[in-house]
XYZ file of C-alpha atoms in Angstrom:
673
model
C 0.000 0.000 0.000
C 1.721 3.198 -1.177
C 0.829 6.752 -2.029
C 1.574 8.390 -5.345
C 3.752 11.480 -5.516
C 1.955 14.327 -7.332
C 5.004 16.238 -8.652
C 3.697 18.704 -11.224
C 6.948 19.104 -13.159
C 7.013 15.419 -14.044
C 3.588 15.672 -15.634
C 4.548 18.750 -17.643
C 7.662 17.065 -19.003
C 5.701 13.937 -19.828
C 3.179 15.927 -21.853
C 5.977 17.724 -23.666
C 7.731 14.459 -24.408
C 4.623 12.973 -25.971
C 4.917 15.509 -28.778
C 8.638 14.818 -29.277
C 8.438 11.054 -29.287
C 5.178 10.832 -31.206
C 6.549 12.993 -34.021
C 9.486 10.611 -34.343
C 7.267 7.544 -34.144
C 4.706 8.873 -36.652
C 7.410 9.415 -39.275
C 8.584 5.829 -38.820
C 4.986 4.568 -38.856
C 4.140 6.307 -42.134
C 7.273 4.958 -43.784
C 6.592 1.388 -42.636
C 2.865 1.585 -43.339
C 3.410 2.793 -46.892
C 5.937 -0.034 -47.353
C 3.134 -2.482 -46.542
C 3.845 -3.429 -42.916
C 0.398 -4.257 -41.438
C 1.414 -3.674 -37.802
C 2.529 -0.150 -38.711
C -0.666 0.370 -40.722
C -2.740 -0.509 -37.662
C -0.788 1.786 -35.372
C -1.028 4.600 -37.907
C -4.778 3.996 -38.158
C -5.011 4.229 -34.381
C -3.022 7.473 -34.415
C -5.473 9.005 -36.918
C -8.448 7.654 -34.966
C -7.262 9.179 -31.684
C -5.532 12.265 -33.101
C -2.280 11.149 -31.502
C 0.720 12.753 -33.226
C -1.426 13.660 -36.243
C -4.661 15.542 -36.813
C -7.628 13.311 -36.053
C -9.032 11.860 -39.286
C -11.416 8.887 -39.089
C -11.441 8.378 -42.851
C -7.666 7.968 -42.909
C -7.893 5.698 -39.884
C -10.395 3.546 -41.772
C -8.123 3.388 -44.852
C -5.104 2.175 -42.871
C -7.111 -0.374 -40.886
C -8.543 -1.677 -44.155
C -5.099 -2.052 -45.716
C -3.875 -4.076 -42.750
C -7.076 -6.136 -42.646
C -6.816 -7.020 -46.325
C -3.396 -8.511 -45.609
C -5.009 -10.907 -43.144
C -3.734 -9.029 -40.065
C -6.085 -9.706 -37.149
C -5.147 -6.506 -35.330
C -6.329 -4.577 -38.375
C -9.448 -6.673 -38.949
C -10.858 -6.048 -35.461
C -10.674 -2.210 -35.521
C -12.007 -2.266 -39.088
C -14.991 -4.179 -37.704
C -15.412 -1.464 -35.066
C -15.382 1.242 -37.743
C -18.122 -0.571 -39.678
C -20.136 -1.310 -36.519
C -20.124 2.302 -35.295
C -19.967 4.052 -38.678
C -16.610 5.702 -38.031
C -14.869 7.005 -41.149
C -17.324 5.040 -43.280
C -21.025 4.202 -43.489
C -22.354 1.989 -40.732
C -22.452 -1.614 -42.027
C -23.255 -4.235 -39.346
C -22.848 -7.176 -41.767
C -19.328 -6.029 -42.659
C -18.580 -5.613 -38.968
C -19.575 -9.249 -38.439
C -17.401 -10.296 -41.399
C -14.244 -8.615 -40.110
C -14.806 -9.545 -36.471
C -15.145 -13.167 -37.607
C -11.895 -12.979 -39.593
C -10.020 -11.647 -36.556
C -11.796 -13.939 -34.076
C -10.855 -17.014 -36.094
C -7.217 -15.941 -35.781
C -7.560 -15.865 -31.999
C -8.183 -12.175 -31.292
C -9.912 -12.167 -27.896
C -11.197 -8.624 -28.391
C -12.746 -9.559 -31.723
C -14.217 -12.735 -30.218
C -15.919 -10.648 -27.548
C -17.214 -8.078 -30.043
C -18.531 -10.876 -32.249
C -20.229 -12.467 -29.244
C -22.013 -9.177 -28.529
C -23.323 -8.987 -32.111
C -24.648 -12.548 -31.933
C -26.183 -11.871 -28.514
C -27.934 -8.701 -29.696
C -28.663 -9.820 -33.272
C -26.897 -6.789 -34.744
C -25.799 -7.527 -38.305
C -26.458 -11.239 -37.846
C -29.275 -13.501 -36.687
C -29.450 -13.606 -32.882
C -27.888 -16.811 -31.516
C -27.088 -17.089 -27.799
C -25.157 -20.350 -28.148
C -22.777 -18.900 -30.723
C -22.469 -15.740 -28.625
C -21.540 -17.798 -25.572
C -19.011 -19.850 -27.553
C -17.192 -16.683 -28.662
C -17.251 -15.248 -25.135
C -15.843 -18.555 -23.901
C -13.046 -18.416 -26.483
C -12.083 -14.933 -25.289
C -12.367 -15.895 -21.609
C -10.126 -18.929 -22.169
C -7.415 -16.485 -23.216
C -7.815 -14.526 -19.984
C -9.521 -11.533 -21.625
C -11.333 -9.678 -18.837
C -14.113 -8.205 -20.988
C -14.882 -11.623 -22.475
C -14.945 -13.140 -18.981
C -17.417 -10.492 -17.854
C -19.778 -11.107 -20.788
C -19.535 -14.864 -20.292
C -20.430 -14.365 -16.633
C -23.511 -12.412 -17.706
C -24.580 -15.273 -19.981
C -24.297 -17.716 -17.065
C -26.150 -15.347 -14.732
C -28.993 -14.826 -17.210
C -29.052 -18.428 -18.446
C -28.591 -17.427 -22.085
C -27.346 -20.050 -24.522
C -27.435 -22.769 -21.862
C -28.719 -23.247 -18.336
C -28.399 -20.615 -15.632
C -25.361 -21.090 -13.364
C -24.766 -18.431 -10.726
C -21.594 -20.073 -9.439
C -20.106 -19.958 -12.936
C -21.195 -16.335 -13.244
C -19.418 -15.600 -9.965
C -16.294 -17.411 -11.174
C -16.015 -15.363 -14.363
C -16.910 -12.070 -12.692
C -14.159 -12.697 -10.131
C -11.694 -13.413 -12.935
C -12.686 -10.281 -14.817
C -12.579 -8.084 -11.717
C -9.254 -9.593 -10.689
C -7.740 -8.396 -13.952
C -8.753 -4.826 -13.128
C -11.753 -4.551 -15.481
C -14.083 -1.892 -14.059
C -17.317 -3.215 -15.486
C -16.423 -6.729 -14.320
C -16.022 -5.295 -10.814
C -19.444 -3.654 -11.081
C -21.086 -6.911 -12.227
C -19.469 -8.728 -9.305
C -20.794 -6.067 -6.965
C -24.294 -6.472 -8.418
C -24.128 -10.236 -7.907
C -23.227 -9.765 -4.243
C -25.854 -7.035 -3.930
C -28.549 -9.305 -5.358
C -28.013 -12.041 -2.778
C -27.164 -14.706 -5.348
C -23.718 -15.560 -3.978
C -22.841 -18.476 -1.709
C -24.977 -17.855 1.382
C -28.026 -16.635 -0.502
C -27.972 -13.452 1.547
C -27.054 -10.019 0.327
C -23.437 -9.151 1.094
C -23.738 -5.400 1.028
C -20.239 -4.549 2.266
C -18.648 -6.731 -0.387
C -20.929 -5.211 -3.035
C -19.955 -1.711 -1.920
C -16.280 -2.649 -2.047
C -16.517 -3.781 -5.681
C -18.633 -0.774 -6.693
C -15.960 1.520 -5.221
C -13.226 -0.390 -7.062
C -15.200 -0.083 -10.309
C -15.581 3.677 -9.877
C -11.856 3.983 -9.122
C -11.181 2.166 -12.398
C -13.263 4.717 -14.274
C -16.520 2.734 -14.626
C -18.759 5.543 -13.426
C -22.185 3.798 -13.686
C -21.017 1.923 -10.573
C -21.248 5.228 -8.663
C -25.027 5.183 -9.129
C -25.139 1.553 -7.971
C -23.109 2.456 -4.897
C -25.358 5.430 -4.107
C -28.443 3.192 -4.345
C -26.950 0.682 -1.889
C -26.088 3.467 0.573
C -29.595 4.930 0.173
C -31.162 1.514 0.927
C -28.967 1.190 4.015
C -30.206 4.553 5.270
C -33.834 3.546 4.596
C -33.353 0.277 6.486
C -31.727 2.149 9.346
C -34.690 4.570 9.555
C -37.202 1.733 9.449
C -35.394 -0.174 12.176
C -35.462 2.913 14.353
C -39.256 2.971 14.058
C -39.441 -0.673 15.151
C -40.470 -1.939 11.756
C -39.651 -5.495 10.708
C -38.125 -5.547 7.232
C -38.011 -8.724 5.193
C -37.337 -9.235 1.491
C -39.834 -11.180 -0.544
C -37.220 -13.769 -1.454
C -35.495 -14.123 1.916
C -37.172 -17.449 2.773
C -36.383 -18.891 -0.634
C -32.727 -17.965 -0.299
C -32.513 -19.539 3.154
C -33.928 -22.772 1.707
C -31.219 -23.071 -0.943
C -28.357 -21.929 1.260
C -27.218 -25.383 2.363
C -27.113 -26.678 -1.199
C -25.043 -23.736 -2.452
C -22.592 -23.983 0.431
C -22.195 -27.714 -0.107
C -21.489 -27.168 -3.806
C -18.828 -24.585 -3.024
C -16.754 -26.787 -0.677
C -14.030 -27.999 -3.015
C -10.531 -29.302 -2.253
C -9.221 -25.939 -3.400
C -11.603 -24.108 -1.047
C -10.588 -26.385 1.855
C -6.929 -25.668 1.076
C -7.636 -21.915 1.163
C -9.474 -22.233 4.484
C -6.620 -24.220 6.036
C -4.157 -21.593 4.788
C -6.274 -18.851 6.391
C -6.508 -20.772 9.673
C -2.746 -21.185 9.635
C -2.241 -17.439 9.119
C -4.661 -16.570 11.956
C -3.028 -19.052 14.339
C 0.478 -17.792 13.591
C -0.667 -14.174 13.837
C -2.255 -14.772 17.257
C 0.966 -16.460 18.388
C 2.839 -13.267 17.519
C 4.228 -13.913 14.010
C 4.763 -10.451 12.562
C 4.790 -11.729 8.974
C 1.468 -13.518 9.547
C -0.021 -10.395 11.144
C 1.059 -8.264 8.206
C -0.210 -10.898 5.753
C -3.592 -11.006 7.491
C -3.807 -7.233 7.213
C -3.195 -7.545 3.476
C -5.762 -10.372 3.105
C -8.461 -8.365 4.873
C -7.561 -5.261 2.836
C -7.890 -7.022 -0.521
C -10.631 -9.491 0.431
C -8.477 -12.522 -0.410
C -9.521 -15.818 1.293
C -11.740 -13.732 3.580
C -14.518 -11.223 3.277
C -12.996 -7.761 2.930
C -12.872 -6.060 6.303
C -10.777 -2.917 6.660
C -11.314 -2.739 10.406
C -9.744 -6.167 10.841
C -7.013 -5.158 8.388
C -6.251 -2.117 10.522
C -6.313 -4.285 13.678
C -3.670 -6.669 12.353
C -1.540 -3.895 10.864
C -1.705 -2.154 14.245
C -0.587 -5.303 16.109
C 2.274 -5.871 13.671
C 3.247 -2.209 13.711
C 2.836 -1.373 17.385
C 3.703 -4.646 19.095
C 6.322 -5.931 16.684
C 7.710 -2.786 15.040
C 7.145 -4.075 11.483
C 7.972 -1.163 9.168
C 5.747 -2.363 6.298
C 2.757 -2.558 8.630
C 3.597 0.850 10.065
C 3.505 2.363 6.574
C 0.283 0.527 5.650
C -1.367 1.603 8.890
C -0.336 5.214 8.266
C -1.912 5.153 4.811
C -5.137 3.775 6.320
C -5.181 6.710 8.774
C -4.596 9.149 5.884
C -7.337 7.695 3.686
C -9.768 6.721 6.449
C -9.934 3.097 5.302
C -11.329 0.855 8.044
C -10.316 3.410 10.619
C -11.146 7.045 11.363
C -8.979 9.569 9.527
C -6.302 10.856 11.834
C -3.376 12.781 10.316
C -1.517 12.956 13.624
C -1.497 9.155 13.954
C -0.658 8.820 10.273
C 2.385 11.044 10.758
C 3.375 9.086 13.869
C 3.434 5.745 12.031
C 4.943 7.144 8.835
C 7.742 8.728 10.849
C 8.375 5.476 12.760
C 8.575 3.461 9.541
C 10.664 6.110 7.807
C 13.127 6.376 10.708
C 13.455 2.586 10.621
C 14.574 2.754 6.981
C 11.415 1.904 5.016
C 11.902 3.676 1.668
C 8.173 3.673 0.793
C 7.332 5.358 4.089
C 10.193 7.823 3.566
C 8.821 8.740 0.143
C 5.256 8.981 1.473
C 6.428 11.188 4.340
C 8.280 13.453 1.905
C 5.122 13.748 -0.195
C 3.043 14.684 2.851
C 5.510 17.436 3.776
C 5.765 18.641 0.145
C 1.966 18.894 -0.170
C 1.498 20.541 3.214
C -0.745 17.735 4.499
C 1.110 17.082 7.744
C -1.047 19.455 9.755
C 1.743 21.971 10.152
C 1.744 23.357 6.633
C 4.206 22.774 3.826
C 7.769 21.983 4.900
C 10.076 21.765 1.864
C 13.206 21.183 3.960
C 11.722 18.073 5.571
C 10.332 16.945 2.214
C 13.813 17.190 0.658
C 15.362 15.397 3.667
C 13.029 12.392 3.285
C 13.206 12.375 -0.529
C 16.990 12.091 -0.171
C 16.678 9.270 2.368
C 14.206 7.361 0.179
C 16.289 7.961 -2.947
C 19.444 6.703 -1.222
C 17.499 3.587 -0.211
C 16.627 2.923 -3.860
C 13.069 4.283 -4.110
C 12.722 5.128 -7.822
C 9.847 7.599 -7.298
C 11.882 9.565 -4.787
C 14.923 9.448 -7.076
C 12.926 11.026 -9.903
C 11.349 13.662 -7.634
C 14.714 14.561 -6.115
C 16.216 14.867 -9.606
C 13.466 17.321 -10.549
C 14.174 19.476 -7.493
C 17.927 19.455 -8.237
C 17.383 20.350 -11.902
C 14.987 23.220 -11.099
C 17.337 24.773 -8.559
C 14.541 26.457 -6.602
C 14.156 24.551 -3.323
C 17.687 23.086 -3.665
C 20.901 24.473 -5.109
C 20.895 23.520 -8.776
C 23.126 20.527 -9.505
C 22.373 19.239 -12.978
C 25.021 16.521 -12.905
C 23.576 15.065 -9.701
C 20.043 15.414 -11.094
C 21.086 13.455 -14.179
C 22.512 10.742 -11.944
C 19.225 10.394 -9.996
C 17.191 10.418 -13.219
C 19.350 7.593 -14.581
C 19.064 5.496 -11.419
C 15.283 5.917 -11.400
C 14.926 5.298 -15.136
C 16.995 2.112 -15.002
C 14.525 0.761 -12.439
C 11.714 1.320 -14.923
C 10.306 4.602 -13.626
C 8.321 5.907 -16.585
C 8.474 9.569 -15.549
C 12.265 9.463 -15.193
C 12.634 7.796 -18.595
C 10.499 10.483 -20.199
C 12.410 13.232 -18.404
C 15.749 11.874 -19.676
C 14.399 11.725 -23.221
C 13.448 15.398 -23.056
C 16.725 16.448 -21.410
C 18.897 14.764 -24.054
C 16.826 16.410 -26.819
C 17.230 19.909 -25.339
C 18.860 22.195 -27.924
C 20.165 24.530 -25.199
C 22.112 21.806 -23.394
C 25.753 21.114 -24.306
C 25.205 17.422 -23.583
C 22.463 17.063 -26.184
C 22.448 13.495 -27.540
C 19.567 12.497 -29.811
C 20.558 8.824 -29.786
C 20.153 8.790 -25.985
C 16.965 10.838 -26.253
C 15.536 8.310 -28.691
C 16.719 5.440 -26.498
C 14.933 6.688 -23.383
C 11.860 7.776 -25.333
C 11.536 4.363 -26.935
C 12.280 2.601 -23.669
C 9.532 4.534 -21.894
C 7.042 3.614 -24.597
C 8.351 0.039 -24.762
C 7.935 -0.537 -21.046
C 4.460 0.956 -21.392
C 3.624 -1.812 -23.903
C 4.134 -0.091 -27.270
C 5.146 -2.878 -29.691
C 6.711 -0.570 -32.271
C 8.895 1.051 -29.599
C 9.836 -2.380 -28.252
C 11.111 -3.411 -31.674
C 13.017 -0.136 -32.118
C 14.529 -0.462 -28.631
C 15.693 -3.990 -29.439
C 17.446 -2.676 -32.561
C 19.165 -0.025 -30.415
C 20.529 -2.766 -28.147
C 21.766 -4.669 -31.219
C 23.573 -1.632 -32.649
C 24.606 0.016 -29.383
C 22.679 3.127 -30.408
C 22.212 5.402 -27.384
C 23.153 2.549 -25.064
C 25.607 -0.334 -24.732
C 25.250 -3.312 -27.061
C 23.288 -6.043 -25.315
C 22.032 -9.000 -27.424
C 20.138 -10.510 -24.474
C 18.140 -7.333 -23.910
C 17.637 -7.065 -27.631
C 16.171 -10.568 -27.680
C 13.957 -9.710 -24.685
C 12.374 -6.714 -26.429
C 12.062 -8.427 -29.815
C 10.165 -11.208 -28.048
C 7.883 -8.727 -26.244
C 7.005 -6.979 -29.501
C 6.644 -10.256 -31.401
C 4.207 -11.634 -28.853
C 2.061 -8.526 -29.422
C 1.903 -9.302 -33.133
C 4.503 -6.861 -34.497
C 5.575 -8.657 -37.669
C 8.894 -6.842 -38.012
C 9.800 -7.960 -34.492
C 8.657 -11.500 -35.274
C 11.067 -11.644 -38.198
C 13.840 -10.079 -36.103
C 13.211 -12.612 -33.344
C 13.501 -15.421 -35.897
C 16.887 -14.005 -36.956
C 18.050 -13.955 -33.312
C 17.120 -17.644 -32.968
C 18.825 -18.448 -36.283
C 22.081 -16.729 -35.336
C 21.959 -17.658 -31.669
C 22.326 -14.008 -30.615
C 21.059 -13.190 -27.138
C 19.566 -16.685 -26.958
C 20.595 -20.255 -27.649
C 20.410 -21.114 -31.363
C 17.104 -22.795 -32.163
C 16.078 -23.266 -35.806
C 12.651 -24.695 -34.919
C 11.723 -21.510 -33.014
C 13.231 -19.445 -35.805
C 10.887 -21.147 -38.285
C 7.925 -20.622 -35.933
C 8.419 -16.844 -35.735
C 9.400 -16.575 -39.382
C 6.109 -18.230 -40.374
C 4.163 -15.884 -38.077
C 5.641 -12.846 -39.822
C 5.557 -14.365 -43.303
C 1.880 -15.273 -43.106
C 1.096 -11.676 -42.142
C 2.893 -10.278 -45.164
C 6.430 -9.482 -43.998
C 8.477 -9.765 -47.202
C 11.827 -10.329 -45.508
C 10.353 -13.110 -43.372
C 8.871 -14.747 -46.466
C 12.294 -14.749 -48.128
C 13.992 -16.007 -44.952
C 11.437 -18.791 -44.621
C 12.097 -19.797 -48.234
C 15.818 -20.075 -47.437
C 15.130 -22.202 -44.343
C 13.021 -24.595 -46.423
C 15.811 -24.776 -49.006
C 18.391 -25.700 -46.331
C 16.123 -27.792 -44.142
C 16.871 -25.597 -41.117
C 14.359 -26.196 -38.336
C 12.012 -27.775 -40.852
C 12.060 -30.622 -43.352
C 13.695 -29.567 -46.617
C 11.004 -28.701 -49.158
C 11.990 -26.874 -52.354
C 8.370 -26.481 -53.425
C 7.799 -24.353 -50.308
C 11.036 -22.515 -51.056
C 9.583 -21.570 -54.424
C 6.199 -20.703 -52.866
C 7.600 -18.271 -50.277
C 10.208 -16.833 -52.662
C 7.482 -16.122 -55.194
C 5.176 -14.502 -52.618
C 7.945 -12.200 -51.467
C 9.243 -11.519 -54.992
C 5.827 -10.541 -56.337
C 5.551 -7.893 -53.606
C 8.891 -6.397 -54.653
C 11.501 -7.983 -52.384
C 14.671 -7.793 -54.479
C 16.524 -10.567 -52.602
C 13.585 -12.912 -53.147
C 13.454 -11.898 -56.827
C 17.138 -12.774 -57.231
C 16.721 -16.086 -55.353
C 13.686 -17.008 -57.434
C 15.676 -16.302 -60.599
C 18.400 -18.675 -59.396
C 15.799 -21.373 -58.697
C 14.569 -21.063 -62.309
C 18.178 -21.177 -63.610
C 19.022 -24.308 -61.622
C 15.597 -25.953 -61.810
C 15.285 -26.347 -58.034
C 11.691 -26.943 -56.951
C 10.573 -25.775 -60.380
C 11.298 -26.580 -64.026
C 14.205 -24.709 -65.564
C 12.977 -21.582 -67.294
C 15.616 -19.120 -68.495
C 13.109 -16.509 -69.639
C 11.525 -16.401 -66.153
C 14.977 -16.359 -64.582
C 15.998 -13.333 -66.662
C 12.706 -11.609 -65.873
C 13.259 -11.969 -62.115
C 16.944 -11.013 -62.369
C 15.917 -7.831 -64.196
C 13.321 -6.936 -61.550
C 15.921 -7.350 -58.784
C 18.649 -5.577 -60.763
C 16.367 -2.613 -61.415
C 16.125 -2.192 -57.631
C 19.909 -2.147 -57.331
C 20.651 -5.781 -56.474
C 24.361 -6.146 -57.252
C 24.398 -9.920 -57.767
C 21.504 -9.703 -60.252
C 23.204 -6.903 -62.176
C 26.407 -8.975 -62.417
C 24.487 -12.087 -63.468
C 22.617 -10.223 -66.181
C 25.885 -8.787 -67.477
C 27.364 -12.273 -67.772
C 24.163 -13.757 -69.267
C 23.852 -11.130 -72.008
C 27.587 -11.390 -72.787
C 27.474 -15.196 -73.074
C 26.630 -17.366 -76.081
C 25.259 -20.080 -73.787
C 21.808 -18.525 -73.286
C 21.293 -17.770 -76.999
C 20.235 -14.207 -76.203
C 23.599 -12.534 -76.470
C 23.274 -8.760 -76.387
C 26.475 -6.830 -75.687
C 24.675 -3.504 -75.255
C 22.528 -4.997 -72.466
C 25.573 -6.750 -71.014
C 27.404 -3.429 -70.953
C 24.399 -1.668 -69.378
C 24.117 -4.080 -66.441
C 27.862 -4.466 -65.891
C 28.127 -0.690 -65.792
C 25.434 -0.591 -63.100
C 27.342 -3.202 -61.060
C 30.651 -1.410 -61.620
C 29.152 1.823 -60.315
C 28.579 -0.001 -57.035
C 32.328 -0.661 -56.840
C 32.361 -4.304 -57.946
C 35.869 -5.006 -59.308
C 34.956 -8.101 -61.324
C 32.195 -6.179 -63.101
C 34.639 -3.391 -63.841
C 37.024 -5.912 -65.442
C 34.216 -7.613 -67.403
C 32.946 -4.224 -68.523
C 36.359 -3.412 -70.009
C 36.361 -6.733 -71.861
C 32.825 -6.211 -73.194
C 33.622 -2.720 -74.421
C 36.732 -4.013 -76.212
C 34.684 -6.768 -77.835
C 32.033 -4.257 -78.875
C 34.651 -2.145 -80.636
C 35.994 -5.175 -82.487
C 32.488 -6.064 -83.746
C 31.760 -2.594 -85.153
C 31.934 -2.505 -89.035
C 34.784 -0.501 -90.539
C 33.982 2.622 -92.533
C 35.325 3.018 -96.091
C-alpha cells in the first residue's frame, strides 16, 4: 500500500515528451505503413483515430485499418470491424462488422471474439444466436480476456445459450474483476448485492467494495449503484429505528437453498484456502509479525476472507505497534490518511509514517516526503523536511523519490541547482523502470540549449519509456538499439527480450527479427525450430523479408524438413511484392531448376526486376548472361548496361568484365570506307 507522488513538473515534461516522441514515431509509422507493414498500418490507423501525433481523421484511420485487414492481419481486422459497426470514417455496415470480427476472431483475437459475441447476442448484423455468442465469449475468456470473462459471466447469470449457473457467473466475474476490469467489478458487486452468492444473503459490504473499485477504475455507472446501496442502508436504518420489521420477498427462498449452495462450493481448493487462512490466523495470534502483516493484506484485498478494513487495521496495528514491522507501520499510516477501516487521523498517520521512515522503510520515507511537500502534515508545507526524506528514500533505492529529487535538483529552486547530480538520480530511477524518469531523460537529451544534447540517448529513453508501457513498435526499435549500441551499450540478451515482447504482441517486423536472433543464436541459444515458428508468423502476415527467410530455411532444411516447393512458394510470394533478394533467389531457382522446371526466360525476368532495384548480384548475373553465347540471347549492349550498373557499385569483377565487353564491342563494329 503506497501513495503516489503528485510532482507537477514530471507531468509537464511527460506531456511535452509525448509531442517529441510521437513525431518521431509517426514518421517511422508512415514509412513502414506505406511499405506495406500491417502492424505499422494498424498503429497509424489508431493514431489518426485518436488524433495522436497527427490531426484526427477517421477516414484515414479507416483506410489504414482496411489495408492491414486485407493482408489478413487480425489486429487490423478487429478495428475495421469497429469502424463498420459504429460508422466511423465510413457508413455503418453491421454485416461487414460481423465479417471482419469473424476474420479476426478465427485468428484468436480475444477482443474480436468478444465483439462478435455481442453482435450474436444482440442480433446486430447477424441472426441472434445465444449459443454462438456464448461460444465466442468462452473463447475470449479462455485467453484470460477480462471483458470476455465479464460477458460470459452475464450469460451464465442470465441463463442465455445454456442453463443458468450463478456459481459460474461468480467465477467469471471474479476473474474479470481480478484483472482490473471496471465493469467486471461492477457486475461482481451487483451479484453480491442481489443475494445470489454463496450464502443466498445479500453481502452489502462486499458489493460496496466492488462498486468503489469499479468507480476507481473509471466505470462511473457503478457510482449510481453504490449510491443506491447506501440509500437503501439509510432507509433500512430509519425503518429499524421505528421498530419496523423488514423482510425481502425472497429471503425465505434464499434460506432454503443456502445449504445446497454452500455444499457445492466446498471444493478441495476451497478447503486448502481455508486451512491456509486458519494457519495465518493461528500464527498471527501467536505473535508472528509476517502472519499479522499478511492477514492485514488479506483483509484489505478481500483474499480468502470477506474484505474487512477494520480487521485489516487491527492486524496492521498489532504488527506495527507490538512488533515494530515497518511495512505494517507504513500501511497503517496510509489507512489513517485515507480513512480506510479506521477514522482519519493525520496525527497518527504522521506518527506511524515517521516510525517506519526512521526505521529505513523507503516507501514510508517517500510517502512522508510527499506529505511534507503537499502541506498535508497538519503543520503546513515543509520543503526542507520533504527534501530530507526524498533524499533518504532515494538513497534507499526508491525510484519515485529518485525522480522527484532529480526534478528538485534540476529546477534549482528549493535546492541548489546541480544538474550533474540530477542526471545521476534520473538515470538510477529510469533504469529501475520509472516511466516519468525515462520520459524526463528523453526530453533532457533532446534539449537544444544543453551542451550534452544526444539524440541517440533521447531516442533510447523515449523508446524505452514507450516500450515498457507496452508499445510494440517502440519495443522493436529499442531492441534494434541494443543490437547496434545506439544510445546505449550493445546487449544482445536485452535485444532478444524486447524483440520477443514486440513479437508476442503481433509486431511482424519484431517476429522476423526474433527469428533471426534464434537463427544466429544471438542473445539466446540457437534454435532453428523456433526461428521457423516466428518466421512463419511474420511471413503469413505479409512481412516480405520473413517470407524470403522462410524460403531459405526450407531450401536448407533448417528447423524444418527440406522442401523446395515451399522454397519456391515463399520466394514467389515475397518476390511478387517487390523484395529484391527474393526476386534474385527465385531467378536462381529457375536457372538451376530447383523446386521448379528450368525456365531461363523467367529467370531473366526476375533477375531484371531485382537488378532494377539495385541488387548487385543480379546486375552482375545479367551482365554475364547477355555477354554469353550459352543462353542464346547474347546482347552486348545490355551486357554493358548491367555491368556498368554493377561497376558503379564498386564491384571489381564487373569493372574488369565491362572493359572486356567494351573491347569486344569495338571489335564487332563494321569498318567505314
